[in-house]
XYZ file of C-alpha atoms in Angstrom:
670
model
C -6.621 -35.132 36.034
C -9.682 -36.567 34.380
C -11.002 -37.850 37.729
C -10.402 -34.493 39.414
C -12.331 -32.736 36.639
C -15.332 -34.995 37.195
C -15.261 -34.292 40.946
C -15.181 -30.532 40.348
C -18.067 -30.822 37.867
C -20.180 -32.805 40.349
C -19.393 -30.305 43.096
C -20.563 -27.449 40.870
C -23.800 -29.315 40.120
C -24.462 -29.710 43.834
C -23.983 -25.993 44.401
C -26.260 -25.161 41.490
C -28.927 -27.492 42.902
C -28.595 -25.962 46.366
C -28.911 -22.432 45.001
C -31.973 -23.530 43.013
C -33.641 -24.938 46.128
C -32.951 -21.734 48.073
C -34.381 -19.599 45.282
C -37.481 -21.829 45.048
C -38.074 -21.568 48.785
C -37.635 -17.792 48.651
C -40.043 -17.584 45.706
C -42.715 -19.587 47.527
C -42.301 -17.484 50.652
C -42.630 -14.272 48.626
C -45.697 -15.641 46.838
C -47.512 -16.482 50.088
C -46.509 -13.138 51.586
C -47.899 -11.209 48.629
C -51.079 -13.298 48.581
C -51.605 -12.555 52.251
C -50.997 -8.803 52.290
C -51.842 -7.427 48.833
C -55.532 -8.299 48.766
C -56.666 -5.021 50.277
C -59.730 -5.098 52.480
C -60.603 -8.661 51.511
C -57.832 -10.261 53.569
C -57.842 -8.205 56.747
C -59.585 -10.920 58.722
C -58.377 -13.608 61.108
C -56.720 -16.489 59.330
C -59.038 -18.904 61.141
C -61.635 -18.465 58.402
C -59.331 -18.583 55.400
C -59.141 -22.379 55.377
C -62.834 -22.590 54.489
C -64.636 -21.957 51.227
C -66.089 -18.663 52.466
C -64.034 -15.601 51.547
C -65.844 -12.602 53.065
C -66.213 -9.602 50.771
C -67.125 -6.254 52.329
C -67.264 -2.599 51.447
C -64.898 -0.302 53.293
C -67.855 1.505 54.878
C -68.913 -0.066 58.166
C -71.863 1.399 60.067
C -71.274 2.258 63.688
C -73.670 1.093 66.373
C -74.751 4.701 66.951
C -75.827 5.108 63.328
C -79.645 5.293 62.953
C -79.535 2.968 59.951
C -77.598 0.395 61.977
C -80.212 0.514 64.733
C -83.036 0.113 62.218
C -81.411 -2.911 60.598
C -79.734 -4.592 63.553
C -80.839 -2.879 66.749
C -83.212 -4.362 69.336
C -86.992 -3.992 69.253
C -87.387 -1.355 71.963
C -90.900 -2.221 73.109
C -89.790 -5.770 73.940
C -86.711 -4.858 75.964
C -88.739 -5.008 79.177
C -89.469 -8.744 78.700
C -87.050 -11.161 80.342
C -86.976 -14.946 80.805
C -88.187 -16.292 84.151
C -88.877 -20.051 84.097
C -88.532 -20.559 87.855
C -91.520 -21.921 89.813
C -93.849 -19.331 91.313
C -95.478 -20.372 94.541
C -95.627 -23.825 96.101
C -93.662 -26.299 94.009
C -92.595 -29.517 95.713
C -89.469 -31.486 94.858
C -90.069 -35.008 93.477
C -90.622 -37.687 96.118
C -88.348 -40.712 96.317
C -91.259 -43.173 96.144
C -92.667 -42.836 92.634
C -95.590 -44.597 90.977
C -93.339 -46.436 88.504
C -91.240 -45.956 85.403
C -92.114 -44.232 82.143
C -90.134 -45.296 79.092
C -90.572 -43.030 76.045
C -89.691 -43.829 72.430
C -89.597 -40.790 70.149
C -89.848 -40.681 66.369
C -89.491 -37.659 64.145
C -87.188 -34.824 63.179
C -85.208 -32.364 65.259
C -88.082 -30.079 66.261
C -90.413 -33.022 66.958
C -87.816 -34.670 69.197
C -87.323 -31.477 71.187
C -91.056 -30.984 71.714
C -91.550 -34.635 72.659
C -88.789 -34.667 75.289
C -90.368 -31.671 77.021
C -93.768 -33.374 77.030
C -92.254 -36.586 78.421
C -90.777 -34.722 81.394
C -94.085 -32.965 82.103
C -95.963 -36.285 81.996
C -93.503 -37.873 84.406
C -94.033 -34.969 86.800
C -97.814 -35.131 86.368
C -97.927 -38.872 87.166
C -95.206 -38.690 89.844
C -93.230 -41.284 87.871
C -89.551 -41.927 87.281
C -88.590 -41.010 83.735
C -86.162 -43.209 81.841
C -83.966 -41.173 79.484
C -86.074 -41.037 76.277
C -84.999 -43.177 73.346
C -84.659 -41.320 70.041
C -85.521 -43.873 67.372
C -83.497 -42.267 64.588
C -80.276 -42.439 66.632
C -80.314 -46.039 67.839
C -77.422 -48.384 67.057
C -79.428 -50.151 64.327
C -79.347 -46.927 62.284
C -75.629 -47.326 61.550
C -74.352 -44.620 63.894
C -71.264 -44.838 66.060
C -71.404 -47.302 68.943
C -69.917 -44.601 71.197
C -73.339 -43.061 71.722
C -76.660 -44.325 72.999
C -79.680 -42.782 71.350
C -80.362 -39.679 73.500
C -76.632 -39.093 74.087
C -76.032 -38.910 70.335
C -77.640 -35.456 70.358
C -77.923 -34.225 73.948
C -75.887 -34.225 77.145
C -77.427 -36.866 79.432
C -75.707 -35.753 82.657
C -76.709 -32.118 82.144
C -80.287 -33.210 81.444
C -80.536 -35.229 84.671
C -78.808 -32.622 86.858
C -80.827 -29.662 85.562
C -84.145 -31.400 86.325
C -83.193 -32.957 89.655
C -85.666 -30.695 91.499
C -88.476 -31.408 89.039
C -88.556 -35.110 88.240
C -86.633 -38.288 89.002
C -84.666 -39.435 85.924
C -82.606 -42.587 85.346
C -80.538 -43.634 82.325
C -81.878 -47.172 81.824
C -84.663 -49.425 83.051
C -83.910 -51.785 85.959
C -82.684 -55.236 84.865
C -85.927 -57.036 85.677
C -87.899 -54.606 83.495
C -85.439 -54.771 80.599
C -86.300 -58.433 80.113
C -90.008 -57.656 80.205
C -89.501 -54.999 77.550
C -87.630 -57.420 75.290
C -90.513 -59.859 75.644
C -92.960 -57.029 74.903
C -94.703 -57.516 78.232
C -94.723 -53.802 79.074
C -98.053 -52.010 78.402
C -97.629 -49.479 75.625
C -99.493 -46.306 74.651
C -99.227 -44.532 71.309
C -100.491 -41.052 72.008
C -101.211 -37.994 69.835
C -99.880 -34.529 70.493
C -103.361 -33.440 71.598
C -103.565 -35.847 74.579
C -104.880 -34.046 77.657
C -103.637 -34.240 81.268
C -106.995 -35.766 82.169
C -106.343 -38.662 79.770
C -103.071 -39.476 81.511
C -104.607 -39.307 84.976
C -107.652 -41.335 83.939
C -106.133 -43.988 81.643
C -102.332 -44.124 81.957
C -101.914 -43.705 85.718
C -104.000 -46.801 86.671
C -101.937 -48.940 84.281
C -98.739 -47.475 85.699
C -99.843 -48.259 89.261
C -100.671 -51.825 88.252
C -97.570 -52.710 86.195
C -95.032 -50.233 87.655
C -93.919 -49.394 84.116
C -95.476 -48.098 80.893
C -94.066 -47.385 77.463
C -95.139 -44.281 75.560
C -94.557 -44.094 71.798
C -94.439 -40.528 70.465
C -94.558 -40.010 66.711
C -96.660 -36.874 66.382
C -94.169 -34.257 67.536
C -95.456 -34.373 71.111
C -97.682 -36.305 73.480
C -99.386 -33.569 75.513
C -101.592 -30.695 74.441
C -99.823 -27.349 74.083
C -102.303 -25.239 76.064
C -102.786 -26.471 79.637
C -105.431 -25.380 82.168
C -104.530 -22.360 84.356
C -104.044 -24.575 87.430
C -101.241 -26.396 85.556
C -99.289 -23.279 84.592
C -96.254 -24.537 86.533
C -96.029 -27.401 84.049
C -95.640 -24.863 81.251
C -92.679 -23.341 83.055
C -91.311 -26.852 83.462
C -91.442 -27.156 79.678
C -89.335 -23.999 79.453
C -86.782 -25.305 81.943
C -86.468 -28.502 79.922
C -86.238 -26.919 76.459
C -84.143 -23.859 77.245
C -81.927 -25.044 80.107
C -81.841 -28.831 80.508
C -81.521 -29.772 76.832
C -77.902 -29.005 75.961
C -76.163 -30.538 72.986
C -73.375 -32.962 73.749
C -69.962 -31.401 74.122
C -68.549 -32.142 70.647
C -71.631 -30.757 68.904
C -71.796 -27.667 71.112
C -68.102 -26.918 70.592
C -68.406 -27.146 66.812
C -71.497 -24.923 66.874
C -69.601 -22.356 68.963
C -66.590 -22.439 66.622
C -68.851 -22.001 63.607
C -70.595 -19.050 65.238
C -67.226 -17.474 66.066
C -66.128 -17.843 62.441
C -69.283 -16.051 61.339
C -68.547 -13.207 63.739
C -64.802 -13.074 62.998
C -65.108 -10.269 60.389
C -66.769 -8.097 63.033
C -70.074 -7.757 61.184
C -73.594 -8.689 62.348
C -75.323 -11.435 60.386
C -78.771 -12.711 59.405
C -79.861 -16.324 59.860
C -82.356 -17.481 57.238
C -84.297 -20.761 57.337
C -85.929 -21.515 53.941
C -88.335 -24.174 55.282
C -88.679 -25.608 51.759
C -89.069 -29.305 52.538
C -90.856 -31.799 50.298
C -93.330 -32.843 53.011
C -94.366 -29.268 53.794
C -94.830 -28.446 50.110
C -96.959 -31.557 49.637
C -99.033 -31.062 52.791
C -100.026 -27.510 51.902
C -100.549 -28.284 48.220
C -97.696 -26.116 47.022
C -96.098 -28.863 44.900
C -95.436 -32.585 44.603
C -98.712 -34.417 43.947
C -97.047 -37.826 44.395
C -96.202 -37.112 48.014
C -99.602 -35.503 48.594
C -101.319 -38.632 47.227
C -99.338 -40.763 49.669
C -100.370 -38.449 52.537
C -104.052 -38.592 51.565
C -104.015 -42.408 51.518
C -102.703 -42.456 55.076
C -105.035 -39.790 56.390
C -102.272 -37.256 57.028
C -103.968 -34.814 54.662
C -107.717 -34.417 54.277
C -108.667 -32.804 51.012
C -108.432 -33.088 47.261
C -105.369 -34.394 45.502
C -105.250 -31.505 43.059
C -104.827 -28.119 44.706
C -104.306 -24.741 43.081
C -100.746 -24.010 44.194
C -101.000 -20.405 43.031
C -104.045 -19.843 45.221
C -102.311 -21.517 48.159
C -99.371 -19.190 47.725
C -101.637 -16.135 47.663
C -103.211 -17.330 50.906
C -99.784 -17.437 52.547
C -99.787 -21.232 52.832
C -96.572 -21.752 50.837
C -92.945 -20.913 51.613
C -91.473 -17.688 50.337
C -88.762 -18.386 47.769
C -85.146 -17.432 48.592
C -85.281 -14.829 45.811
C -88.323 -13.213 47.446
C -86.632 -13.169 50.846
C -83.619 -11.500 49.232
C -85.826 -8.830 47.670
C -87.469 -8.094 51.026
C -84.117 -7.746 52.775
C -82.671 -5.486 50.077
C -85.824 -3.362 50.114
C -85.573 -2.964 53.880
C -82.051 -1.609 53.505
C -79.649 -4.518 54.005
C -76.645 -3.983 51.727
C -75.138 -6.386 49.213
C -72.325 -7.347 51.607
C -74.633 -8.466 54.448
C -73.659 -11.849 55.881
C -76.530 -14.348 55.557
C -76.363 -17.822 57.092
C -78.700 -20.334 55.409
C -79.821 -23.034 57.842
C -81.516 -26.341 57.145
C -80.237 -29.411 55.352
C -82.921 -29.657 52.661
C -83.994 -27.053 50.132
C -86.497 -28.731 47.840
C -85.398 -28.051 44.288
C -81.704 -28.054 45.141
C -79.104 -25.342 45.463
C -80.282 -23.738 42.221
C -83.143 -22.217 44.226
C -80.550 -20.226 46.193
C -78.805 -18.767 43.114
C -80.888 -15.519 43.095
C -80.102 -14.992 46.791
C -76.383 -15.445 46.087
C -76.691 -12.911 43.262
C -78.176 -10.296 45.597
C -75.853 -10.901 48.560
C -72.143 -11.573 48.316
C -71.734 -13.299 51.683
C -74.314 -16.105 51.685
C -72.917 -19.048 53.647
C -74.075 -22.261 55.245
C -72.728 -24.956 57.519
C -70.538 -26.470 54.806
C -68.859 -23.111 54.118
C -67.727 -22.718 57.713
C -66.727 -26.232 58.750
C -64.367 -28.865 57.421
C -65.194 -32.472 56.616
C -62.847 -33.517 59.411
C -64.784 -31.468 61.973
C -68.098 -32.971 60.900
C -66.692 -36.505 60.936
C -65.410 -35.853 64.437
C -68.903 -35.251 65.818
C -70.199 -38.416 64.136
C -67.788 -40.592 66.113
C -66.210 -43.817 64.885
C -68.579 -45.370 62.370
C -68.170 -48.711 60.649
C -67.648 -48.669 56.894
C -70.747 -49.435 54.889
C -70.852 -50.773 51.348
C -74.080 -49.532 49.895
C -74.435 -49.688 46.134
C -77.926 -48.181 46.274
C -79.098 -50.965 43.943
C -81.905 -53.312 44.745
C -81.220 -56.318 42.515
C -84.019 -58.651 41.514
C -83.767 -62.177 42.959
C -81.842 -64.582 40.659
C -83.868 -67.009 38.547
C -83.747 -70.678 39.453
C -81.821 -73.051 37.151
C -84.941 -75.157 36.510
C -86.853 -72.126 35.261
C -84.014 -71.150 32.932
C -83.831 -74.682 31.464
C -87.599 -74.837 30.907
C -87.565 -71.465 29.198
C -84.761 -72.655 26.909
C -86.780 -75.706 25.818
C -90.044 -73.899 25.166
C -88.659 -70.838 23.440
C -89.139 -70.361 19.669
C -87.066 -71.720 16.755
C -83.318 -71.364 16.508
C -81.170 -69.454 15.636
C -82.528 -67.003 18.155
C -81.722 -63.303 18.240
C -79.720 -62.014 21.162
C -81.926 -61.006 24.074
C -82.124 -57.312 24.886
C -79.726 -56.089 27.556
C -81.086 -56.151 31.097
C -82.872 -53.053 32.258
C -80.879 -50.650 34.335
C -81.749 -51.147 38.007
C -83.847 -48.282 39.309
C -83.454 -46.676 42.668
C -85.757 -43.939 43.809
C -83.095 -41.756 45.422
C -81.002 -41.638 42.253
C -83.981 -40.794 40.017
C -85.953 -38.579 42.347
C -87.602 -39.548 45.600
C -90.905 -40.249 43.787
C -89.426 -43.030 41.621
C -91.027 -45.749 43.732
C -94.596 -44.444 43.366
C -95.306 -46.236 40.063
C -94.134 -49.572 41.468
C -95.484 -49.617 45.014
C -97.967 -47.941 47.327
C -95.392 -47.941 50.102
C -92.057 -46.185 50.120
C -89.203 -48.734 50.140
C -87.367 -49.277 53.386
C -84.381 -47.015 53.831
C -80.901 -48.451 53.540
C -78.495 -48.308 56.464
C -76.613 -45.530 54.694
C -79.793 -43.454 54.462
C -80.615 -44.105 58.112
C -77.132 -42.982 59.085
C -77.516 -39.822 57.018
C -80.827 -39.080 58.758
C -79.037 -39.331 62.104
C -76.330 -36.976 60.820
C -79.040 -34.489 59.833
C -80.022 -34.165 63.488
C -76.479 -33.040 64.292
C -76.490 -30.621 61.359
C -79.761 -29.118 62.576
C -78.346 -28.840 66.091
C -75.516 -26.685 64.716
C -77.987 -24.616 62.690
C -80.206 -24.208 65.759
C -77.352 -22.814 67.860
C -76.319 -20.396 65.104
C -79.894 -19.191 64.517
C -80.215 -18.470 68.234
C -77.034 -16.410 68.203
C -77.873 -14.493 65.014
C -78.431 -10.741 65.146
C -81.482 -11.153 62.897
C -83.580 -14.214 62.098
C -85.983 -14.513 59.177
C -87.910 -17.682 58.208
C -89.149 -18.498 54.735
C -91.752 -20.866 56.210
C -92.669 -21.999 59.714
C -94.698 -25.180 59.192
C -93.622 -28.804 58.740
C -95.039 -31.700 56.716
C -97.857 -32.234 59.226
C -99.028 -28.642 59.348
C -97.423 -28.100 62.758
C -94.827 -25.495 63.823
C -91.436 -26.418 62.396
C -87.744 -25.857 63.126
C -88.128 -22.136 62.385
C -90.992 -21.810 64.894
C -88.869 -23.470 67.558
C -86.056 -20.994 66.883
C -88.438 -18.023 67.044
C -89.882 -19.262 70.335
C -86.437 -19.743 71.867
C -85.310 -16.284 70.710
C -88.505 -14.769 72.139
C -87.782 -16.431 75.475
C -84.038 -15.813 75.587
C -83.916 -12.297 74.136
C -87.328 -10.952 73.221
C -85.886 -7.714 71.830
C -83.628 -9.464 69.290
C -84.835 -8.823 65.744
C -86.959 -11.741 64.550
C -89.093 -11.142 61.470
C -92.466 -12.882 61.672
C -93.684 -12.380 58.138
C -97.311 -12.234 57.116
C -96.804 -14.286 53.959
C -100.210 -13.381 52.557
C -99.397 -9.668 52.710
C -95.863 -10.215 51.421
C -97.128 -12.133 48.383
C -99.626 -9.356 47.702
C -96.796 -6.805 47.724
C -94.610 -8.967 45.491
C -97.403 -9.474 42.963
C -97.545 -5.702 42.502
C -94.054 -5.704 40.989
C -93.990 -9.245 39.571
C -93.081 -7.966 36.087
C -90.265 -5.719 37.351
C -88.988 -7.222 40.594
C -85.681 -5.398 40.462
C -86.993 -1.907 39.661
C -89.164 -1.165 42.688
C -90.400 2.390 43.224
C -90.406 4.551 46.356
C -93.968 3.726 47.312
C -93.407 -0.020 47.154
C -90.204 0.119 49.190
C -91.965 2.260 51.790
C -94.820 -0.233 52.100
C -92.404 -3.172 52.471
C -90.409 -1.421 55.185
C -93.571 -0.477 57.012
C -94.821 -4.068 56.818
C -91.582 -5.626 58.097
C -91.259 -3.152 60.949
C -94.937 -3.463 61.873
C -94.751 -7.257 62.037
C -91.845 -7.207 64.463
C -94.588 -6.512 67.025
C -97.893 -7.414 65.396
C -96.466 -10.763 64.370
C -96.265 -11.709 68.045
C -100.000 -11.512 68.628
C -100.563 -13.455 65.407
C -98.130 -16.182 66.511
C -99.802 -16.504 69.902
C -103.042 -17.536 68.200
C -101.544 -19.518 65.279
C -98.600 -21.452 66.707
C -99.037 -21.661 70.458
C -102.121 -23.961 70.351
C -99.982 -26.438 68.388
C -96.599 -26.026 70.088
C -96.047 -24.238 73.384
C -92.308 -23.888 72.728
C -93.008 -21.775 69.646
C -94.492 -19.051 71.885
C -93.521 -19.561 75.557
C -94.839 -16.274 76.892
C -96.353 -15.029 79.159
C -95.893 -18.185 81.270
C -92.073 -18.118 81.126
C -91.455 -14.357 81.065
C -91.531 -11.454 83.458
C -91.905 -7.704 83.108
C -89.227 -5.316 84.282
C -90.766 -3.053 86.910
C -91.081 0.588 85.919
C -91.323 -0.232 82.216
C -95.106 0.041 82.074
C -95.179 3.715 82.932
C -93.062 5.049 80.125
C -92.450 4.423 76.471
C -89.237 2.793 75.418
C -89.340 4.235 71.904
C -91.025 6.995 69.975
C -94.500 5.579 70.578
C -96.883 6.555 73.334
C -96.932 4.746 76.713
C -100.469 3.557 75.972
C -99.250 1.724 72.856
C -96.581 0.003 74.927
C -99.136 -0.981 77.571
C -101.495 -2.264 74.886
C -98.772 -4.519 73.478
C -97.902 -5.946 76.889
C -101.581 -6.533 77.631
C -102.006 -8.347 74.319
C -99.073 -10.610 75.171
C -100.432 -11.207 78.667
C -97.146 -10.507 80.472
C -97.928 -9.078 83.911
C -95.626 -10.895 86.340
C -92.915 -8.504 87.617
C -89.275 -9.508 87.426
C -87.321 -10.062 90.662
C -85.510 -7.083 92.152
C -82.050 -8.445 91.338
C -83.032 -8.669 87.674
C -84.326 -5.087 87.656
C -81.066 -3.755 89.051
C -79.011 -5.659 86.510
C -81.151 -4.493 83.610
C -81.415 -0.855 84.702
C -77.634 -0.510 84.806
C -77.532 -1.869 81.270
C -80.188 0.548 80.015
C -78.679 3.696 81.558
C -76.026 3.662 78.851
C -78.750 3.658 76.209
C -80.669 6.780 77.159
C -79.251 8.900 74.341
C -79.895 6.104 71.902
C -83.545 5.929 72.985
C -83.953 9.625 72.237
C -82.625 9.140 68.721
C -85.070 6.283 68.148
C -84.913 5.044 64.565
C -84.591 8.248 62.560
C -82.834 7.154 59.406
C -82.425 10.459 57.628
C -78.805 9.688 56.730
C -79.283 6.150 55.517
C -78.449 5.208 51.990
C -79.676 1.605 51.827
C -79.669 1.732 48.039
C -81.957 -0.884 46.543
C -80.025 -3.626 44.679
C -76.864 -1.525 44.571
C -74.602 -4.538 43.954
C -76.983 -6.630 41.882
C -74.837 -6.223 38.765
C -71.508 -6.236 40.549
C -71.091 -2.433 40.616
C -70.186 -1.213 44.085
C -70.692 2.458 43.390
C -73.885 3.224 41.529
C -75.186 -0.211 40.409
C -78.556 1.012 39.112
C -79.892 2.338 42.400
C -83.402 3.719 42.263
C -83.294 5.837 45.416
C -81.176 8.844 46.297
C -79.999 9.351 49.866
C -82.084 12.487 50.204
C -85.291 10.857 48.966
C -84.826 7.837 51.179
C -84.126 10.030 54.184
C -87.435 11.832 53.625
C -89.185 8.491 53.234
C -87.742 7.221 56.516
C -88.712 10.408 58.373
C -92.293 10.039 57.155
C -92.305 6.375 58.167
C -91.100 7.217 61.681
C -93.916 9.752 62.108
C -96.473 7.157 61.037
C -95.080 4.630 63.503
C -95.223 7.177 66.291
C -98.927 7.751 65.660
C -99.761 4.069 65.630
């Protein structure tokens, strides 16, 4: 009986445990179900984005495409809709001959935008000299930099096969040097040229071509963001179009990088809202070069002749001149003043924001949905594009060499009387990256050599910038905080603006006049968040005006330094029939004046006209509406204190509607 009682008791315990497990499972299921469906409008988005740190927060109100406010904020720039990309040769353009003058081997140093410019120049030089181009070697992605052995330099970032196939009718390209020349390169028997970005075609024909004919191979080292002048003579205009074919068609990221960029872009678009891409451009080198900050780095640049000028520069004056980046807070104020609401999606590109993430806090306070690459990708996805990398043990400590035993013994004999006090503890090893990048300045005139871990990270940054580049191209709106690098040349942002101008000229790209913007901001410096009607009107007028006027400014500022930053009119055509009528509320003469200023006169092919005209027929009613924003609310800093309803707005809908009507009339008279 006693044994039977124990068996019954154990059986009851099993049933109790089973019931407990069932109830626990049911409780978990109910919990997940409630979490998924009781979050209102915040959870009505595809689950693909819920595994990331970004949780999109939107108002219920969503502007339709037909809304005038939507067209003002996100719609195309009407006067540029007649411009279309046309990089194909015009006139006699021969295919490359089989018998070339020799081989050109190019080694490229620099960042993402410098590499892209340099590759285009290398292809043009090979065509100019009728030489066979060896796939360029990117110095920051060689095997010695600690990257995966799966990739070889160029292939770490770009698709080699696509590059060769796309340029088959332009230049002969091979992946590696012939075996007999590889040995000569290892022995450093190949003649080498280190050329600046301002080298002319005449220099290559006069100095490089004879050496190439004699040795059948030359090496070109490019470290200046290019090796051929940006503006070429009119008789070499076909070489400018070749640059466009290289940059915008032949240079495709390798498959893994392109797929991740596409997935990231899809996650941004998953909520069904347009988004802004913002590039801060706040790098330490740029700040030092233009005298905006960091005297240590500027001193180093002056010693090496990178900067010519005084060490001490009035940073405030530089900022007023428009030579310094706009701060993220200032960009946020401009966007809110223009009418972008608190729930606008903003993608922040770029791997480095000098001053750290704290500089982005004001932007996060003004906009709820500020994201970057890390918010939209997982660590696993990023590791996947790096490939299989060997483990590195890097303590980031540079230990002093150990003392010899003889020296220690001699010091023991000659030291003072005993008993001796204990020696002080050894100083903590210093490393410049852990105490600020300037930590080495007091100890050495030269920056210490980078560790393998740092070199690997620099290679990873190229992949990060490739993802950012693809997303910035696909953005509905692009706005740069700065467009110059640490050498005073067009930067990553300039490259993006040039590609967007080529690919879709009408896409909204704000080319800010920083000098004017700073002047406007100084007017309300003491009350940045309580702007009045007049100030908001002037900001909106400035931003809208520079959508067009900024183009003519860029053609004179950036194009002489980097052709890819402004590839028109050489690589664009004009849709026939567009010169006789206005495409917006302005007069036809204003439209013609703009096209004349840009220099675009070549008509597009007939097949392109037919394709475009069918697309525009559906927009006729929209053209008539133009950009009348009489119903827009666009309340300034509505959500700045977390209040979705009234939030301290300074403008009423009626007042703003009147302001927009007046602004439209002024634009029509311009």
